Amino acid sequence: GAVVSQHPSRVICKSGTSVKIECRSLDFQATTMFWYRQFPKQSLMLMATSNEGSKATYEQGVEKDKFLINHASLTLSTLTVTSAHPEDSSFYICSARRIPGGTDTQYFGPGTRLTVL
Amino acid sequence: DAKTTQPNSMESNEEEPVHLPCNHSTISGTDYIHWYRQLPSQGPEYVIHGLTSNVNNRMASLAIAEDRKSSTLILHRATLRDAAVYYCILNNFGNEKLTFGTGTRLTIIP
């Protein structure tokens, strides 16, 4: 099966610092990756769609300057939370799909739990 | 994407079949029905998907109503490891995004 990894699995940082989260597709090339955020007891909310070699597409209400996304290769996308604040504390999950368009399934990473003090 | 409706929670006994319902009365002809599940503190995991015909795989079966306005995910023999939140999602062909609803929290009773 397709494997997606995330690093780090959890991070604690001080308010005002920036945190980078990596998402890698380990055994396939992902033309498209997605970033989700999940608050406790809530469902996943899509933040942005990341396509290799192009700018990410952000969902309404998501600040692109605060959540920087880079998809530099077919196996790596990064999400940087800039100037993190306690309200950014959440479970961040990435996913990847192998085939653009169509109905190919998405393969999800294990998630990164961010705690901002 | 069209909306789905699922019960908030369900319970089932271990080693018994589980039928998880999903209503999607506004489904369009090109919407695929996807099921994902999320175990505690993990990312979601693909379970199964289908368009019109019933589908089977090693994890589960998907029964789709003839009018496609509802579907049922069937776990044939639940184990404790099947305790998770199950999401029923409609995905239109060509639309890469998945929109997660609140899902059904399945509890397995030993």
mmCIF file with all atom_site columns, N, CA, C and O in Angstrom, chain A residues 21-51:
data_model
loop_
_atom_site.group_PDB
_atom_site.id
_atom_site.type_symbol
_atom_site.label_atom_id
_atom_site.label_alt_id
_atom_site.label_comp_id
_atom_site.label_asym_id
_atom_site.label_entity_id
_atom_site.label_seq_id
_atom_site.pdbx_PDB_ins_code
_atom_site.Cartn_x
_atom_site.Cartn_y
_atom_site.Cartn_z
_atom_site.occupancy
_atom_site.B_iso_or_equiv
_atom_site.pdbx_formal_charge
_atom_site.auth_seq_id
_atom_site.auth_comp_id
_atom_site.auth_asym_id
_atom_site.auth_atom_id
_atom_site.pdbx_PDB_model_num
ATOM 1   N N  . ILE A 1 21 ? 6.475   21.465 9.267  1.00 0.00 ? 21 ILE A N  1
ATOM 2   C CA . ILE A 1 21 ? 6.016   20.074 9.269  1.00 0.00 ? 21 ILE A CA 1
ATOM 3   C C  . ILE A 1 21 ? 6.249   19.495 7.876  1.00 0.00 ? 21 ILE A C  1
ATOM 4   O O  . ILE A 1 21 ? 5.880   20.108 6.873  1.00 0.00 ? 21 ILE A O  1
ATOM 5   N N  . GLU A 1 22 ? 6.874   18.331 7.822  1.00 0.00 ? 22 GLU A N  1
ATOM 6   C CA . GLU A 1 22 ? 7.152   17.682 6.544  1.00 0.00 ? 22 GLU A CA 1
ATOM 7   C C  . GLU A 1 22 ? 6.175   16.545 6.286  1.00 0.00 ? 22 GLU A C  1
ATOM 8   O O  . GLU A 1 22 ? 5.799   15.816 7.192  1.00 0.00 ? 22 GLU A O  1
ATOM 9   N N  . CYS A 1 23 ? 5.803   16.406 5.041  1.00 0.00 ? 23 CYS A N  1
ATOM 10  C CA . CYS A 1 23 ? 4.932   15.320 4.599  1.00 0.00 ? 23 CYS A CA 1
ATOM 11  C C  . CYS A 1 23 ? 5.603   14.645 3.411  1.00 0.00 ? 23 CYS A C  1
ATOM 12  O O  . CYS A 1 23 ? 5.908   15.299 2.408  1.00 0.00 ? 23 CYS A O  1
ATOM 13  N N  . ARG A 1 24 ? 5.843   13.352 3.526  1.00 0.00 ? 24 ARG A N  1
ATOM 14  C CA . ARG A 1 24 ? 6.526   12.623 2.464  1.00 0.00 ? 24 ARG A CA 1
ATOM 15  C C  . ARG A 1 24 ? 5.721   11.415 2.001  1.00 0.00 ? 24 ARG A C  1
ATOM 16  O O  . ARG A 1 24 ? 5.170   10.684 2.827  1.00 0.00 ? 24 ARG A O  1
ATOM 17  N N  . SER A 1 25 ? 5.673   11.230 0.696  1.00 0.00 ? 25 SER A N  1
ATOM 18  C CA . SER A 1 25 ? 5.117   9.993  0.154  1.00 0.00 ? 25 SER A CA 1
ATOM 19  C C  . SER A 1 25 ? 6.308   9.062  -0.044 1.00 0.00 ? 25 SER A C  1
ATOM 20  O O  . SER A 1 25 ? 7.249   9.384  -0.766 1.00 0.00 ? 25 SER A O  1
ATOM 21  N N  . LEU A 1 26 ? 6.292   7.929  0.632  1.00 0.00 ? 26 LEU A N  1
ATOM 22  C CA . LEU A 1 26 ? 7.485   7.090  0.710  1.00 0.00 ? 26 LEU A CA 1
ATOM 23  C C  . LEU A 1 26 ? 7.650   6.150  -0.474 1.00 0.00 ? 26 LEU A C  1
ATOM 24  O O  . LEU A 1 26 ? 8.767   5.809  -0.841 1.00 0.00 ? 26 LEU A O  1
ATOM 25  N N  . ASP A 1 27 ? 6.580   5.693  -1.050 1.00 0.00 ? 27 ASP A N  1
ATOM 26  C CA . ASP A 1 27 ? 6.714   4.680  -2.100 1.00 0.00 ? 27 ASP A CA 1
ATOM 27  C C  . ASP A 1 27 ? 5.929   5.020  -3.351 1.00 0.00 ? 27 ASP A C  1
ATOM 28  O O  . ASP A 1 27 ? 5.667   4.137  -4.175 1.00 0.00 ? 27 ASP A O  1
ATOM 29  N N  . PHE A 1 28 ? 5.578   6.277  -3.499 1.00 0.00 ? 28 PHE A N  1
ATOM 30  C CA . PHE A 1 28 ? 4.920   6.705  -4.724 1.00 0.00 ? 28 PHE A CA 1
ATOM 31  C C  . PHE A 1 28 ? 5.141   8.191  -4.918 1.00 0.00 ? 28 PHE A C  1
ATOM 32  O O  . PHE A 1 28 ? 5.497   8.906  -3.988 1.00 0.00 ? 28 PHE A O  1
ATOM 33  N N  . GLN A 1 29 ? 4.927   8.625  -6.139 1.00 0.00 ? 29 GLN A N  1
ATOM 34  C CA . GLN A 1 29 ? 5.050   10.049 -6.436 1.00 0.00 ? 29 GLN A CA 1
ATOM 35  C C  . GLN A 1 29 ? 3.676   10.702 -6.314 1.00 0.00 ? 29 GLN A C  1
ATOM 36  O O  . GLN A 1 29 ? 2.707   10.221 -6.886 1.00 0.00 ? 29 GLN A O  1
ATOM 37  N N  . ALA A 1 30 ? 3.645   11.775 -5.581 1.00 0.00 ? 30 ALA A N  1
ATOM 38  C CA . ALA A 1 30 ? 2.381   12.454 -5.306 1.00 0.00 ? 30 ALA A CA 1
ATOM 39  C C  . ALA A 1 30 ? 2.343   13.790 -6.031 1.00 0.00 ? 30 ALA A C  1
ATOM 40  O O  . ALA A 1 30 ? 3.045   14.723 -5.663 1.00 0.00 ? 30 ALA A O  1
ATOM 41  N N  . THR A 1 31 ? 1.540   13.860 -7.055 1.00 0.00 ? 31 THR A N  1
ATOM 42  C CA . THR A 1 31 ? 1.429   15.128 -7.761 1.00 0.00 ? 31 THR A CA 1
ATOM 43  C C  . THR A 1 31 ? 0.648   16.142 -6.938 1.00 0.00 ? 31 THR A C  1
ATOM 44  O O  . THR A 1 31 ? 0.834   17.349 -7.077 1.00 0.00 ? 31 THR A O  1
ATOM 45  N N  . THR A 1 32 ? -0.212  15.650 -6.081 1.00 0.00 ? 32 THR A N  1
ATOM 46  C CA . THR A 1 32 ? -1.030  16.540 -5.256 1.00 0.00 ? 32 THR A CA 1
ATOM 47  C C  . THR A 1 32 ? -0.987  16.091 -3.806 1.00 0.00 ? 32 THR A C  1
ATOM 48  O O  . THR A 1 32 ? -1.134  14.893 -3.528 1.00 0.00 ? 32 THR A O  1
ATOM 49  N N  . MET A 1 33 ? -0.768  17.030 -2.929 1.00 0.00 ? 33 MET A N  1
ATOM 50  C CA . MET A 1 33 ? -0.829  16.754 -1.498 1.00 0.00 ? 33 MET A CA 1
ATOM 51  C C  . MET A 1 33 ? -1.794  17.746 -0.861 1.00 0.00 ? 33 MET A C  1
ATOM 52  O O  . MET A 1 33 ? -2.005  18.845 -1.384 1.00 0.00 ? 33 MET A O  1
ATOM 53  N N  . PHE A 1 34 ? -2.372  17.336 0.239  1.00 0.00 ? 34 PHE A N  1
ATOM 54  C CA . PHE A 1 34 ? -3.368  18.151 0.929  1.00 0.00 ? 34 PHE A CA 1
ATOM 55  C C  . PHE A 1 34 ? -2.963  18.316 2.383  1.00 0.00 ? 34 PHE A C  1
ATOM 56  O O  . PHE A 1 34 ? -2.378  17.421 2.986  1.00 0.00 ? 34 PHE A O  1
ATOM 57  N N  . TRP A 1 35 ? -3.304  19.455 2.934  1.00 0.00 ? 35 TRP A N  1
ATOM 58  C CA . TRP A 1 35 ? -3.062  19.715 4.351  1.00 0.00 ? 35 TRP A CA 1
ATOM 59  C C  . TRP A 1 35 ? -4.385  19.970 5.057  1.00 0.00 ? 35 TRP A C  1
ATOM 60  O O  . TRP A 1 35 ? -5.208  20.787 4.591  1.00 0.00 ? 35 TRP A O  1
ATOM 61  N N  . TYR A 1 36 ? -4.577  19.243 6.157  1.00 0.00 ? 36 TYR A N  1
ATOM 62  C CA . TYR A 1 36 ? -5.790  19.359 6.957  1.00 0.00 ? 36 TYR A CA 1
ATOM 63  C C  . TYR A 1 36 ? -5.405  19.779 8.375  1.00 0.00 ? 36 TYR A C  1
ATOM 64  O O  . TYR A 1 36 ? -4.295  19.556 8.838  1.00 0.00 ? 36 TYR A O  1
ATOM 65  N N  . ARG A 1 37 ? -6.398  20.319 9.059  1.00 0.00 ? 37 ARG A N  1
ATOM 66  C CA . ARG A 1 37 ? -6.226  20.646 10.475 1.00 0.00 ? 37 ARG A CA 1
ATOM 67  C C  . ARG A 1 37 ? -7.431  20.049 11.216 1.00 0.00 ? 37 ARG A C  1
ATOM 68  O O  . ARG A 1 37 ? -8.555  20.079 10.695 1.00 0.00 ? 37 ARG A O  1
ATOM 69  N N  . GLN A 1 38 ? -7.163  19.523 12.388 1.00 0.00 ? 38 GLN A N  1
ATOM 70  C CA . GLN A 1 38 ? -8.238  18.904 13.172 1.00 0.00 ? 38 GLN A CA 1
ATOM 71  C C  . GLN A 1 38 ? -8.124  19.337 14.610 1.00 0.00 ? 38 GLN A C  1
ATOM 72  O O  . GLN A 1 38 ? -7.141  19.014 15.295 1.00 0.00 ? 38 GLN A O  1
ATOM 73  N N  . PHE A 1 39 ? -9.125  20.053 15.096 1.00 0.00 ? 39 PHE A N  1
ATOM 74  C CA . PHE A 1 39 ? -9.188  20.437 16.496 1.00 0.00 ? 39 PHE A CA 1
ATOM 75  C C  . PHE A 1 39 ? -9.846  19.311 17.282 1.00 0.00 ? 39 PHE A C  1
ATOM 76  O O  . PHE A 1 39 ? -10.576 18.476 16.714 1.00 0.00 ? 39 PHE A O  1
ATOM 77  N N  . PRO A 1 40 ? -9.599  19.260 18.597 1.00 0.00 ? 40 PRO A N  1
ATOM 78  C CA . PRO A 1 40 ? -10.140 18.168 19.423 1.00 0.00 ? 40 PRO A CA 1
ATOM 79  C C  . PRO A 1 40 ? -11.653 18.017 19.257 1.00 0.00 ? 40 PRO A C  1
ATOM 80  O O  . PRO A 1 40 ? -12.390 19.003 19.231 1.00 0.00 ? 40 PRO A O  1
ATOM 81  N N  . LYS A 1 41 ? -12.070 16.793 19.128 1.00 0.00 ? 41 LYS A N  1
ATOM 82  C CA . LYS A 1 41 ? -13.482 16.422 19.019 1.00 0.00 ? 41 LYS A CA 1
ATOM 83  C C  . LYS A 1 41 ? -14.141 16.937 17.740 1.00 0.00 ? 41 LYS A C  1
ATOM 84  O O  . LYS A 1 41 ? -15.356 16.902 17.626 1.00 0.00 ? 41 LYS A O  1
ATOM 85  N N  . GLN A 1 42 ? -13.349 17.414 16.794 1.00 0.00 ? 42 GLN A N  1
ATOM 86  C CA . GLN A 1 42 ? -13.907 17.915 15.552 1.00 0.00 ? 42 GLN A CA 1
ATOM 87  C C  . GLN A 1 42 ? -13.406 17.103 14.363 1.00 0.00 ? 42 GLN A C  1
ATOM 88  O O  . GLN A 1 42 ? -12.525 16.258 14.489 1.00 0.00 ? 42 GLN A O  1
ATOM 89  N N  . SER A 1 43 ? -13.995 17.374 13.219 1.00 0.00 ? 43 SER A N  1
ATOM 90  C CA . SER A 1 43 ? -13.615 16.664 12.015 1.00 0.00 ? 43 SER A CA 1
ATOM 91  C C  . SER A 1 43 ? -12.414 17.353 11.353 1.00 0.00 ? 43 SER A C  1
ATOM 92  O O  . SER A 1 43 ? -11.960 18.401 11.797 1.00 0.00 ? 43 SER A O  1
ATOM 93  N N  . LEU A 1 44 ? -11.914 16.729 10.302 1.00 0.00 ? 44 LEU A N  1
ATOM 94  C CA . LEU A 1 44 ? -10.811 17.317 9.563  1.00 0.00 ? 44 LEU A CA 1
ATOM 95  C C  . LEU A 1 44 ? -11.313 18.470 8.712  1.00 0.00 ? 44 LEU A C  1
ATOM 96  O O  . LEU A 1 44 ? -12.358 18.383 8.073  1.00 0.00 ? 44 LEU A O  1
ATOM 97  N N  . MET A 1 45 ? -10.531 19.546 8.695  1.00 0.00 ? 45 MET A N  1
ATOM 98  C CA . MET A 1 45 ? -10.843 20.685 7.850  1.00 0.00 ? 45 MET A CA 1
ATOM 99  C C  . MET A 1 45 ? -9.701  20.875 6.860  1.00 0.00 ? 45 MET A C  1
ATOM 100 O O  . MET A 1 45 ? -8.548  21.011 7.250  1.00 0.00 ? 45 MET A O  1
ATOM 101 N N  . LEU A 1 46 ? -10.027 20.878 5.581  1.00 0.00 ? 46 LEU A N  1
ATOM 102 C CA . LEU A 1 46 ? -9.009  21.079 4.560  1.00 0.00 ? 46 LEU A CA 1
ATOM 103 C C  . LEU A 1 46 ? -8.497  22.509 4.627  1.00 0.00 ? 46 LEU A C  1
ATOM 104 O O  . LEU A 1 46 ? -9.278  23.460 4.651  1.00 0.00 ? 46 LEU A O  1
ATOM 105 N N  . MET A 1 47 ? -7.168  22.636 4.675  1.00 0.00 ? 47 MET A N  1
ATOM 106 C CA . MET A 1 47 ? -6.553  23.953 4.703  1.00 0.00 ? 47 MET A CA 1
ATOM 107 C C  . MET A 1 47 ? -6.117  24.375 3.299  1.00 0.00 ? 47 MET A C  1
ATOM 108 O O  . MET A 1 47 ? -6.344  25.515 2.891  1.00 0.00 ? 47 MET A O  1
ATOM 109 N N  . ALA A 1 48 ? -5.454  23.469 2.596  1.00 0.00 ? 48 ALA A N  1
ATOM 110 C CA . ALA A 1 48 ? -4.910  23.844 1.302  1.00 0.00 ? 48 ALA A CA 1
ATOM 111 C C  . ALA A 1 48 ? -4.580  22.614 0.478  1.00 0.00 ? 48 ALA A C  1
ATOM 112 O O  . ALA A 1 48 ? -4.392  21.520 1.001  1.00 0.00 ? 48 ALA A O  1
ATOM 113 N N  . THR A 1 49 ? -4.529  22.843 -0.823 1.00 0.00 ? 49 THR A N  1
ATOM 114 C CA . THR A 1 49 ? -4.139  21.821 -1.788 1.00 0.00 ? 49 THR A CA 1
ATOM 115 C C  . THR A 1 49 ? -2.799  22.224 -2.375 1.00 0.00 ? 49 THR A C  1
ATOM 116 O O  . THR A 1 49 ? -2.636  23.371 -2.833 1.00 0.00 ? 49 THR A O  1
ATOM 117 N N  . SER A 1 50 ? -1.876  21.299 -2.374 1.00 0.00 ? 50 SER A N  1
ATOM 118 C CA . SER A 1 50 ? -0.517  21.587 -2.789 1.00 0.00 ? 50 SER A CA 1
ATOM 119 C C  . SER A 1 50 ? -0.172  20.776 -4.031 1.00 0.00 ? 50 SER A C  1
ATOM 120 O O  . SER A 1 50 ? -0.260  19.559 -4.012 1.00 0.00 ? 50 SER A O  1
ATOM 121 N N  . ASN A 1 51 ? 0.182   21.441 -5.100 1.00 0.00 ? 51 ASN A N  1
ATOM 122 C CA . ASN A 1 51 ? 0.591   20.768 -6.327 1.00 0.00 ? 51 ASN A CA 1
ATOM 123 C C  . ASN A 1 51 ? 2.072   20.984 -6.572 1.00 0.00 ? 51 ASN A C  1
ATOM 124 O O  . ASN A 1 51 ? 2.582   22.098 -6.428 1.00 0.00 ? 51 ASN A O  1
#
